mmCIF file of C-alpha atoms and ligand atoms in Angstrom:
data_model
loop_
_atom_site.group_PDB
_atom_site.id
_atom_site.type_symbol
_atom_site.label_atom_id
_atom_site.label_comp_id
_atom_site.label_asym_id
_atom_site.label_seq_id
_atom_site.Cartn_x
_atom_site.Cartn_y
_atom_site.Cartn_z
ATOM 1 C CA MET A 476 109.864 113.544 107.346
ATOM 2 C CA GLY A 477 109.353 113.848 111.040
ATOM 3 C CA VAL A 478 109.132 112.073 114.328
ATOM 4 C CA TYR A 479 108.066 112.503 117.606
ATOM 5 C CA VAL A 480 108.715 110.852 120.623
ATOM 6 C CA PRO A 481 107.122 111.007 124.281
ATOM 7 C CA ASN A 482 109.367 113.144 126.879
ATOM 8 C CA LYS A 483 109.196 110.092 129.831
ATOM 9 C CA ILE A 484 112.327 108.442 129.790
ATOM 10 C CA LEU A 485 112.101 104.408 131.482
ATOM 11 C CA THR A 486 115.616 103.503 132.091
ATOM 12 C CA ASN A 487 117.124 100.569 132.641
ATOM 13 C CA ASN A 488 117.213 101.165 136.367
ATOM 14 C CA ASP A 489 113.426 102.826 136.783
ATOM 15 C CA LEU A 490 112.955 98.855 135.409
ATOM 16 C CA GLU A 491 114.721 96.783 137.906
ATOM 17 C CA LYS A 492 112.359 98.299 140.803
ATOM 18 C CA ILE A 493 109.166 96.624 139.400
ATOM 19 C CA VAL A 494 110.640 93.273 137.464
ATOM 20 C CA ASP A 495 112.721 91.028 138.172
ATOM 21 C CA THR A 496 115.856 92.220 136.136
ATOM 22 C CA SER A 497 118.788 94.208 136.101
ATOM 23 C CA ASP A 498 120.492 97.054 134.190
ATOM 24 C CA ALA A 499 123.782 94.853 133.176
ATOM 25 C CA TRP A 500 121.368 91.854 131.535
ATOM 26 C CA ILE A 501 119.526 94.324 129.695
ATOM 27 C CA ARG A 502 122.738 96.201 127.638
ATOM 28 C CA ALA A 503 124.309 92.685 127.454
ATOM 29 C CA ARG A 504 121.372 90.755 126.211
ATOM 30 C CA THR A 505 119.364 93.915 123.857
ATOM 31 C CA GLY A 506 121.617 97.213 123.722
ATOM 32 C CA ILE A 507 119.038 99.412 125.534
ATOM 33 C CA VAL A 508 119.906 101.884 128.321
ATOM 34 C CA GLU A 509 115.876 103.644 128.119
ATOM 35 C CA ARG A 510 113.078 103.644 126.219
ATOM 36 C CA ARG A 511 110.513 106.390 125.656
ATOM 37 C CA VAL A 512 106.915 105.699 127.256
ATOM 38 C CA VAL A 513 103.697 107.272 126.931
ATOM 39 C CA GLU A 514 102.139 108.661 129.982
ATOM 40 C CA GLY A 515 98.092 108.957 131.065
ATOM 41 C CA ASP A 516 95.323 108.882 128.074
ATOM 42 C CA THR A 517 98.037 109.506 125.219
ATOM 43 C CA ALA A 518 97.010 107.291 122.204
ATOM 44 C CA THR A 519 99.114 106.144 118.703
ATOM 45 C CA SER A 520 97.228 108.219 116.730
ATOM 46 C CA ASP A 521 98.606 111.963 119.541
ATOM 47 C CA LEU A 522 102.084 110.040 118.675
ATOM 48 C CA ALA A 523 100.846 110.407 114.799
ATOM 49 C CA VAL A 524 99.665 113.323 114.727
ATOM 50 C CA LEU A 525 103.037 115.145 115.894
ATOM 51 C CA ALA A 526 105.342 112.910 113.867
ATOM 52 C CA ALA A 527 102.219 113.945 110.823
ATOM 53 C CA LYS A 528 102.925 117.558 111.919
ATOM 54 C CA ALA A 529 107.143 117.663 111.483
ATOM 55 C CA ALA A 530 106.512 116.049 108.847
ATOM 56 C CA LEU A 531 104.560 118.424 106.822
ATOM 57 C CA GLU A 532 106.264 121.694 108.112
ATOM 58 C CA ASP A 533 109.763 119.911 107.244
ATOM 59 C CA GLY A 534 108.746 119.432 103.302
ATOM 60 C CA GLY A 535 106.870 122.799 103.594
ATOM 61 C CA VAL A 536 103.507 120.523 102.695
ATOM 62 C CA HIS A 537 100.078 121.466 103.775
ATOM 63 C CA ILE A 538 97.580 119.435 104.882
ATOM 64 C CA ASP A 539 95.295 120.133 102.319
ATOM 65 C CA GLU A 540 97.497 118.658 99.956
ATOM 66 C CA VAL A 541 97.471 115.414 101.109
ATOM 67 C CA ASP A 542 95.787 112.884 99.070
ATOM 68 C CA LEU A 543 96.117 109.398 101.412
ATOM 69 C CA ILE A 544 96.823 109.624 105.205
ATOM 70 C CA LEU A 545 98.459 105.643 105.446
ATOM 71 C CA VAL A 546 99.285 104.873 109.706
ATOM 72 C CA THR A 547 100.756 101.886 110.242
ATOM 73 C CA THR A 548 100.203 100.529 113.221
ATOM 74 C CA SER A 549 99.953 97.632 115.717
ATOM 75 C CA THR A 550 98.443 99.318 118.771
ATOM 76 C CA PRO A 551 95.358 101.331 117.316
ATOM 77 C CA ASP A 552 93.810 103.840 119.371
ATOM 78 C CA MET A 553 90.573 101.355 119.180
ATOM 79 C CA ILE A 554 89.735 98.521 117.007
ATOM 80 C CA PHE A 555 87.826 100.894 114.578
ATOM 81 C CA PRO A 556 87.527 103.600 113.012
ATOM 82 C CA SER A 557 90.658 103.516 112.032
ATOM 83 C CA THR A 558 93.812 105.455 113.967
ATOM 84 C CA ALA A 559 94.241 107.184 110.356
ATOM 85 C CA CYS A 560 90.705 108.775 110.413
ATOM 86 C CA LEU A 561 91.564 110.302 114.357
ATOM 87 C CA VAL A 562 95.017 111.272 112.822
ATOM 88 C CA GLN A 563 93.112 112.876 109.945
ATOM 89 C CA LYS A 564 90.352 114.510 112.115
ATOM 90 C CA LYS A 565 92.599 115.860 114.705
ATOM 91 C CA LEU A 566 95.170 117.262 111.471
ATOM 92 C CA ASN A 567 91.602 119.176 110.237
ATOM 93 C CA SER A 568 91.851 117.206 107.132
ATOM 94 C CA ARG A 569 89.291 116.564 104.788
ATOM 95 C CA GLY A 570 88.048 114.694 101.836
ATOM 96 C CA ALA A 571 91.975 112.399 101.808
ATOM 97 C CA ALA A 572 91.461 109.151 102.288
ATOM 98 C CA ALA A 573 92.740 107.204 105.313
ATOM 99 C CA PHE A 574 93.516 103.891 106.276
ATOM 100 C CA ASP A 575 95.584 101.306 108.618
ATOM 101 C CA MET A 576 98.055 99.100 107.701
ATOM 102 C CA GLN A 577 99.374 96.861 109.931
ATOM 103 C CA ALA A 578 102.309 94.456 109.183
ATOM 104 C CA ALA A 579 103.671 94.880 113.120
ATOM 105 C CA CYS A 580 107.195 95.781 113.480
ATOM 106 C CA THR A 581 107.912 95.001 109.682
ATOM 107 C CA GLY A 582 104.799 98.006 109.070
ATOM 108 C CA PHE A 583 107.314 100.584 107.815
ATOM 109 C CA ILE A 584 108.815 98.425 105.559
ATOM 110 C CA TYR A 585 105.586 97.480 104.197
ATOM 111 C CA GLY A 586 103.589 100.823 104.660
ATOM 112 C CA MET A 587 106.730 102.603 102.291
ATOM 113 C CA THR A 588 105.770 99.774 99.642
ATOM 114 C CA VAL A 589 101.927 100.247 99.379
ATOM 115 C CA ALA A 590 102.371 103.757 99.792
ATOM 116 C CA SER A 591 104.808 104.459 96.771
ATOM 117 C CA GLN A 592 102.390 102.457 94.451
ATOM 118 C CA PHE A 593 99.482 105.101 94.888
ATOM 119 C CA ILE A 594 102.383 107.503 93.503
ATOM 120 C CA GLU A 595 103.909 104.999 90.945
ATOM 121 C CA THR A 596 100.110 104.057 89.669
ATOM 122 C CA GLY A 597 99.683 107.764 89.462
ATOM 123 C CA MET A 598 96.720 107.460 91.588
ATOM 124 C CA TYR A 599 97.583 109.997 93.837
ATOM 125 C CA LYS A 600 100.152 113.076 94.094
ATOM 126 C CA THR A 601 101.170 113.227 98.467
ATOM 127 C CA VAL A 602 100.796 110.531 100.708
ATOM 128 C CA LEU A 603 101.446 111.181 103.870
ATOM 129 C CA LEU A 604 102.601 107.343 105.440
ATOM 130 C CA ILE A 605 102.762 107.262 109.236
ATOM 131 C CA GLY A 606 104.437 104.597 111.568
ATOM 132 C CA ALA A 607 103.201 104.613 115.122
ATOM 133 C CA ASP A 608 103.055 102.817 117.487
ATOM 134 C CA ALA A 609 102.441 102.880 121.691
ATOM 135 C CA PHE A 610 103.782 99.144 122.921
ATOM 136 C CA THR A 611 103.803 100.250 126.270
ATOM 137 C CA LYS A 612 100.088 100.266 126.666
ATOM 138 C CA HIS A 613 99.606 96.564 126.536
ATOM 139 C CA ILE A 614 102.623 95.619 128.180
ATOM 140 C CA ASN A 615 101.869 93.760 131.740
ATOM 141 C CA TRP A 616 105.329 95.176 133.347
ATOM 142 C CA LYS A 617 105.966 92.091 135.082
ATOM 143 C CA ASP A 618 106.885 90.131 132.182
ATOM 144 C CA ARG A 619 110.502 90.520 131.838
ATOM 145 C CA GLY A 620 110.816 88.793 128.447
ATOM 146 C CA THR A 621 108.642 92.265 126.870
ATOM 147 C CA SER A 622 109.172 94.564 129.963
ATOM 148 C CA VAL A 623 112.046 95.361 129.272
ATOM 149 C CA ILE A 624 112.546 96.049 124.916
ATOM 150 C CA PHE A 625 109.562 97.680 123.976
ATOM 151 C CA GLY A 626 109.284 101.587 123.900
ATOM 152 C CA ASP A 627 106.880 104.578 122.263
ATOM 153 C CA GLY A 628 106.774 106.582 119.199
ATOM 154 C CA ALA A 629 106.081 107.692 115.669
ATOM 155 C CA GLY A 630 107.755 108.900 112.142
ATOM 156 C CA ALA A 631 106.466 110.113 109.359
ATOM 157 C CA PHE A 632 107.445 110.947 105.702
ATOM 158 C CA VAL A 633 105.628 112.733 102.562
ATOM 159 C CA LEU A 634 105.664 111.157 99.912
ATOM 160 C CA ARG A 635 105.853 112.223 96.676
ATOM 161 C CA GLU A 636 107.042 111.137 92.935
ATOM 162 C CA ALA A 637 110.942 111.053 92.839
ATOM 163 C CA ASP A 638 113.269 111.746 89.676
ATOM 164 C CA LYS A 639 114.076 108.470 87.598
ATOM 165 C CA GLY A 640 116.438 106.231 89.411
ATOM 166 C CA TYR A 641 115.497 108.033 92.742
ATOM 167 C CA GLY A 642 113.449 106.536 96.031
ATOM 168 C CA LEU A 643 112.233 103.622 96.124
ATOM 169 C CA LEU A 644 114.155 100.919 94.062
ATOM 170 C CA SER A 645 113.066 98.068 95.113
ATOM 171 C CA SER A 646 110.452 95.944 97.971
ATOM 172 C CA TYR A 647 111.043 92.707 99.227
ATOM 173 C CA LEU A 648 107.976 91.723 101.394
ATOM 174 C CA ALA A 649 107.376 88.060 102.986
ATOM 175 C CA ALA A 650 105.020 86.668 105.559
ATOM 176 C CA ASP A 651 104.600 82.867 107.689
ATOM 177 C CA GLY A 652 101.197 83.143 108.946
ATOM 178 C CA SER A 653 102.328 79.789 110.881
ATOM 179 C CA GLY A 654 104.262 81.763 113.311
ATOM 180 C CA ALA A 655 100.953 83.733 114.549
ATOM 181 C CA ASP A 656 101.141 82.922 118.042
ATOM 182 C CA LEU A 657 105.363 83.357 118.408
ATOM 183 C CA LEU A 658 104.291 87.335 118.898
ATOM 184 C CA LYS A 659 101.162 88.450 119.970
ATOM 185 C CA ILE A 660 97.741 90.267 121.496
ATOM 186 C CA PRO A 661 95.519 87.525 122.422
ATOM 187 C CA ALA A 662 92.430 89.665 123.328
ATOM 188 C CA GLY A 663 90.701 92.641 122.404
ATOM 189 C CA GLY A 664 90.168 91.288 118.994
ATOM 190 C CA SER A 665 86.587 88.900 117.606
ATOM 191 C CA TYR A 666 88.704 85.642 118.986
ATOM 192 C CA HIS A 667 88.686 86.747 121.921
ATOM 193 C CA PRO A 668 86.915 89.928 122.436
ATOM 194 C CA GLY A 669 87.827 91.906 126.317
ATOM 195 C CA SER A 670 85.652 90.641 129.202
ATOM 196 C CA GLU A 671 86.651 89.864 132.678
ATOM 197 C CA GLU A 672 88.287 85.827 132.149
ATOM 198 C CA SER A 673 89.999 87.975 129.123
ATOM 199 C CA VAL A 674 91.448 90.707 131.915
ATOM 200 C CA ARG A 675 91.892 87.969 134.506
ATOM 201 C CA GLU A 676 94.145 85.966 132.171
ATOM 202 C CA GLY A 677 96.320 88.779 131.288
ATOM 203 C CA LEU A 678 95.363 88.025 127.598
ATOM 204 C CA HIS A 679 95.681 91.747 126.601
ATOM 205 C CA PHE A 680 99.357 91.725 127.104
ATOM 206 C CA VAL A 681 102.025 91.385 124.458
ATOM 207 C CA TYR A 682 103.061 87.789 124.655
ATOM 208 C CA MET A 683 106.316 86.690 122.833
ATOM 209 C CA ASN A 684 108.379 83.560 122.294
ATOM 210 C CA GLY A 685 111.439 85.766 122.546
ATOM 211 C CA SER A 686 114.059 83.723 121.723
ATOM 212 C CA GLU A 687 112.008 81.494 118.585
ATOM 213 C CA VAL A 688 111.281 85.261 117.074
ATOM 214 C CA PHE A 689 115.317 85.990 118.039
ATOM 215 C CA LYS A 690 116.279 82.765 116.103
ATOM 216 C CA PHE A 691 113.645 83.685 113.339
ATOM 217 C CA ALA A 692 114.565 87.711 112.658
ATOM 218 C CA VAL A 693 118.815 86.298 112.960
ATOM 219 C CA ARG A 694 117.738 83.755 110.049
ATOM 220 C CA ILE A 695 115.721 86.332 107.833
ATOM 221 C CA PHE A 696 117.601 89.779 108.472
ATOM 222 C CA PRO A 697 119.999 89.490 105.866
ATOM 223 C CA GLU A 698 118.127 87.097 103.162
ATOM 224 C CA ALA A 699 115.977 90.395 103.038
ATOM 225 C CA VAL A 700 118.896 92.766 102.406
ATOM 226 C CA GLN A 701 120.010 90.519 99.478
ATOM 227 C CA ARG A 702 116.717 89.692 98.179
ATOM 228 C CA ALA A 703 115.696 93.616 98.333
ATOM 229 C CA LEU A 704 119.344 94.384 96.886
ATOM 230 C CA ASP A 705 118.888 92.208 94.141
ATOM 231 C CA LYS A 706 116.046 93.804 93.041
ATOM 232 C CA ALA A 707 117.410 97.011 92.607
ATOM 233 C CA GLY A 708 120.163 95.119 90.563
ATOM 234 C CA LEU A 709 122.833 96.135 93.294
ATOM 235 C CA THR A 710 124.955 94.696 96.203
ATOM 236 C CA VAL A 711 125.938 95.200 99.652
ATOM 237 C CA ASP A 712 128.769 97.274 98.966
ATOM 238 C CA ASP A 713 126.316 100.047 97.033
ATOM 239 C CA ILE A 714 124.795 99.894 100.530
ATOM 240 C CA ASP A 715 125.470 103.753 102.371
ATOM 241 C CA TYR A 716 123.467 102.751 104.992
ATOM 242 C CA LEU A 717 121.622 100.471 106.480
ATOM 243 C CA VAL A 718 118.625 101.187 108.533
ATOM 244 C CA PRO A 719 117.659 97.899 110.866
ATOM 245 C CA HIS A 720 114.597 97.740 112.423
ATOM 246 C CA GLN A 721 116.046 98.530 116.260
ATOM 247 C CA ALA A 722 115.006 95.661 117.749
ATOM 248 C CA ASN A 723 118.174 93.625 119.447
ATOM 249 C CA ILE A 724 121.574 94.530 119.068
ATOM 250 C CA ARG A 725 122.635 91.200 118.898
ATOM 251 C CA ILE A 726 120.597 90.210 115.690
ATOM 252 C CA ILE A 727 121.976 93.695 114.425
ATOM 253 C CA ASN A 728 125.339 92.501 114.690
ATOM 254 C CA SER A 729 124.495 88.639 113.634
ATOM 255 C CA GLY A 730 122.498 90.393 110.434
ATOM 256 C CA ILE A 731 125.774 92.849 109.564
ATOM 257 C CA GLU A 732 128.314 90.547 110.048
ATOM 258 C CA ARG A 733 126.720 87.685 108.281
ATOM 259 C CA LEU A 734 125.852 90.231 105.113
ATOM 260 C CA GLY A 735 129.624 91.619 105.367
ATOM 261 C CA ILE A 736 128.454 95.196 106.221
ATOM 262 C CA ASN A 737 130.780 98.086 108.123
ATOM 263 C CA LYS A 738 128.859 99.065 112.058
ATOM 264 C CA ASP A 739 129.512 102.726 110.448
ATOM 265 C CA LYS A 740 127.458 102.075 108.214
ATOM 266 C CA VAL A 741 124.446 100.722 110.111
ATOM 267 C CA VAL A 742 122.537 103.005 112.093
ATOM 268 C CA ILE A 743 121.838 102.482 115.827
ATOM 269 C CA ASN A 744 119.823 104.069 118.350
ATOM 270 C CA LEU A 745 117.936 101.391 120.247
ATOM 271 C CA ASP A 746 119.806 102.237 123.350
ATOM 272 C CA ARG A 747 117.921 105.472 123.851
ATOM 273 C CA TYR A 748 114.439 103.999 122.346
ATOM 274 C CA GLY A 749 114.500 100.379 122.440
ATOM 275 C CA ASN A 750 112.381 98.257 120.117
ATOM 276 C CA THR A 751 109.449 101.104 118.772
ATOM 277 C CA SER A 752 107.778 98.571 116.643
ATOM 278 C CA THR A 753 106.764 100.156 113.381
ATOM 279 C CA ALA A 754 108.555 103.416 114.149
ATOM 280 C CA SER A 755 112.023 102.080 114.873
ATOM 281 C CA ILE A 756 113.163 102.746 110.997
ATOM 282 C CA PRO A 757 111.986 106.541 110.924
ATOM 283 C CA LEU A 758 113.356 107.207 114.446
ATOM 284 C CA ALA A 759 117.141 105.778 113.280
ATOM 285 C CA LEU A 760 116.620 106.890 109.852
ATOM 286 C CA TYR A 761 115.459 110.995 111.677
ATOM 287 C CA ASP A 762 119.316 110.395 113.694
ATOM 288 C CA LEU A 763 120.578 110.244 110.157
ATOM 289 C CA TYR A 764 118.701 113.222 108.738
ATOM 290 C CA LYS A 765 118.765 115.637 111.262
ATOM 291 C CA THR A 766 122.437 116.088 111.311
ATOM 292 C CA GLY A 767 122.509 116.679 107.649
ATOM 293 C CA SER A 768 124.363 113.975 106.937
ATOM 294 C CA LEU A 769 122.169 112.008 104.267
ATOM 295 C CA LYS A 770 123.440 113.091 101.056
ATOM 296 C CA ARG A 771 121.128 112.573 97.435
ATOM 297 C CA GLY A 772 122.037 109.519 95.451
ATOM 298 C CA ASP A 773 122.864 108.002 99.313
ATOM 299 C CA VAL A 774 121.689 104.212 98.530
ATOM 300 C CA LEU A 775 119.653 103.255 102.298
ATOM 301 C CA VAL A 776 118.532 99.660 103.215
ATOM 302 C CA PHE A 777 115.406 99.325 105.570
ATOM 303 C CA VAL A 778 115.054 96.089 107.260
ATOM 304 C CA GLY A 779 112.249 94.753 109.423
ATOM 305 C CA PHE A 780 110.919 91.889 110.961
ATOM 306 C CA GLY A 781 108.024 90.768 113.330
ATOM 307 C CA ALA A 782 104.924 89.759 114.451
ATOM 308 C CA GLY A 783 102.804 87.837 111.788
ATOM 309 C CA LEU A 784 105.620 86.513 111.578
ATOM 310 C CA THR A 785 106.440 89.497 108.973
ATOM 311 C CA TRP A 786 109.651 90.496 107.234
ATOM 312 C CA GLY A 787 110.928 92.722 104.527
ATOM 313 C CA ALA A 788 113.384 95.257 103.506
ATOM 314 C CA ASN A 789 112.994 98.277 101.340
ATOM 315 C CA VAL A 790 116.104 100.161 98.755
ATOM 316 C CA ILE A 791 115.848 103.428 98.566
ATOM 317 C CA ARG A 792 118.324 105.747 96.545
ATOM 318 C CA TRP A 793 117.677 109.495 98.792
ATOM 319 C CA TYR A 794 116.277 112.204 97.185
HETATM 320 O O1 LIG B 1287 110.446 93.606 117.108
HETATM 321 C C1 LIG B 1287 109.741 92.376 117.163
HETATM 322 C C2 LIG B 1287 110.638 91.287 117.079
HETATM 323 N N1 LIG B 1287 111.342 91.198 118.264
HETATM 324 C C3 LIG B 1287 111.920 90.791 118.486
HETATM 325 O O2 LIG B 1287 112.710 90.889 117.612
HETATM 326 C C4 LIG B 1287 112.807 90.208 120.156
HETATM 327 C C5 LIG B 1287 113.808 89.077 119.524
HETATM 328 N N2 LIG B 1287 113.727 88.527 120.976
HETATM 329 C C6 LIG B 1287 114.753 88.797 121.765
HETATM 330 O O3 LIG B 1287 115.453 89.965 121.486
HETATM 331 C C7 LIG B 1287 115.189 88.118 122.974
HETATM 332 O O4 LIG B 1287 114.400 87.107 122.956
HETATM 333 C C8 LIG B 1287 115.056 88.701 124.508
HETATM 334 C C9 LIG B 1287 115.715 90.186 124.618
HETATM 335 C C10 LIG B 1287 113.370 89.238 124.140
HETATM 336 C C11 LIG B 1287 114.736 87.590 125.873
HETATM 337 O O5 LIG B 1287 116.562 87.358 125.269
HETATM 338 P P1 LIG B 1287 117.258 86.284 125.526
HETATM 339 O O6 LIG B 1287 118.544 86.175 125.346
HETATM 340 O O7 LIG B 1287 116.309 85.215 124.261
HETATM 341 O O8 LIG B 1287 116.847 85.104 126.542
HETATM 342 P P2 LIG B 1287 116.258 84.454 126.839
HETATM 343 O O9 LIG B 1287 114.903 84.420 126.748
HETATM 344 O O10 LIG B 1287 116.781 83.135 126.060
HETATM 345 O O11 LIG B 1287 116.468 84.004 128.110
HETATM 346 C C12 LIG B 1287 117.642 83.587 129.075
HETATM 347 C C13 LIG B 1287 118.355 83.302 130.153
HETATM 348 C C14 LIG B 1287 116.885 83.074 131.517
HETATM 349 O O12 LIG B 1287 117.452 82.585 132.290
HETATM 350 P P3 LIG B 1287 117.743 80.947 132.806
HETATM 351 O O13 LIG B 1287 117.154 80.290 132.351
HETATM 352 O O14 LIG B 1287 118.960 80.834 131.739
HETATM 353 O O15 LIG B 1287 118.689 80.849 133.880
HETATM 354 C C15 LIG B 1287 116.190 83.886 131.083
HETATM 355 O O16 LIG B 1287 115.327 83.827 132.347
HETATM 356 O O17 LIG B 1287 118.105 85.291 130.739
HETATM 357 C C16 LIG B 1287 116.600 84.768 131.989
HETATM 358 N N3 LIG B 1287 115.955 87.098 131.136
HETATM 359 C C17 LIG B 1287 116.038 87.527 131.756
HETATM 360 N N4 LIG B 1287 117.342 87.770 133.052
HETATM 361 C C18 LIG B 1287 117.460 89.385 133.137
HETATM 362 C C19 LIG B 1287 115.427 86.547 130.360
HETATM 363 N N5 LIG B 1287 114.724 88.246 130.292
HETATM 364 C C20 LIG B 1287 115.389 88.815 131.378
HETATM 365 C C21 LIG B 1287 115.044 89.911 131.754
HETATM 366 N N6 LIG B 1287 116.466 90.279 132.963
HETATM 367 N N7 LIG B 1287 114.350 90.947 130.834
#
């Protein structure tokens, strides 16, 4: 696996200077201290490529061995072509299939599930799964409900068949489109194409009803973990590490309290990166991975939630 975050750090104190907020409020209400932000014309594909290169190097896999490049993102470089095709071009890969998937902050959970299907069916041997988002490109910095939580980053896995009983054991995926208006970028698609009016009204910025999304996240977090564990025939006690979507420390604390999981088993790095959407789960996992803490046989649970509304969980036995 591999990850990439931009070099530029935006601290809570920096935000205090551009929007009506405070370091104390952001820390207390979200747990975030700083986040990484892209600069200039850096796009999502640039983050994705650097994470992908790190993952390929880590696995000792050459790009020509990759059968499918699957990018999960809700901040693609452009509407089309897919960011996956732009990544393919930058990686000098030819012939591999390439497409994007969009499940917002649940993207990595959906992507892991879809990528593994191609391997399980025998259609592909090697899948490059990348979760990359550059949310700060779509933030209205004067909107304190969104500007304080999002950051940019990317994470990637090179996926191949594992020994029986290892790898992805189960997935639980869910969605409720009736919550579509709670978190969105309204303009730029076929409903509200970019126009003078869309820019004037700020419809190309991220809009979020934070408190409603918060309530939804708190409700589905323990349920998603439990359902994925049930499908794998495991219990909460079997979890070695829980890797949750890094949206808000209060959501994570509520979820683990209701599940009865000890905080030592929960990977948290939102203080340094904020909410990087689909990249947050691989970025958090990488913190464990790079310290050599993961052992073959460890049971990991990923849990995510976000726009759509979408949510889900993966249970993985580390290989
Ligand atoms: O990743 C995908 C899914 N996204 C999420 O999971 C995000 C879920 N939502 C959240 O994390 C939280 O709703 C936020 C962090 C976005 C907001 O926190 P909150 O505790 O829900 O705040 P709120 O919107 O209920 O506002 C509470 C108070 C209000 O003041 P009054 O009316 O009580 O005087 C807000 O005006 O906090 C105020 N407030 C702020 N104050 C300083 C809201 N945002 C800020 C801010 N700085 N950035």
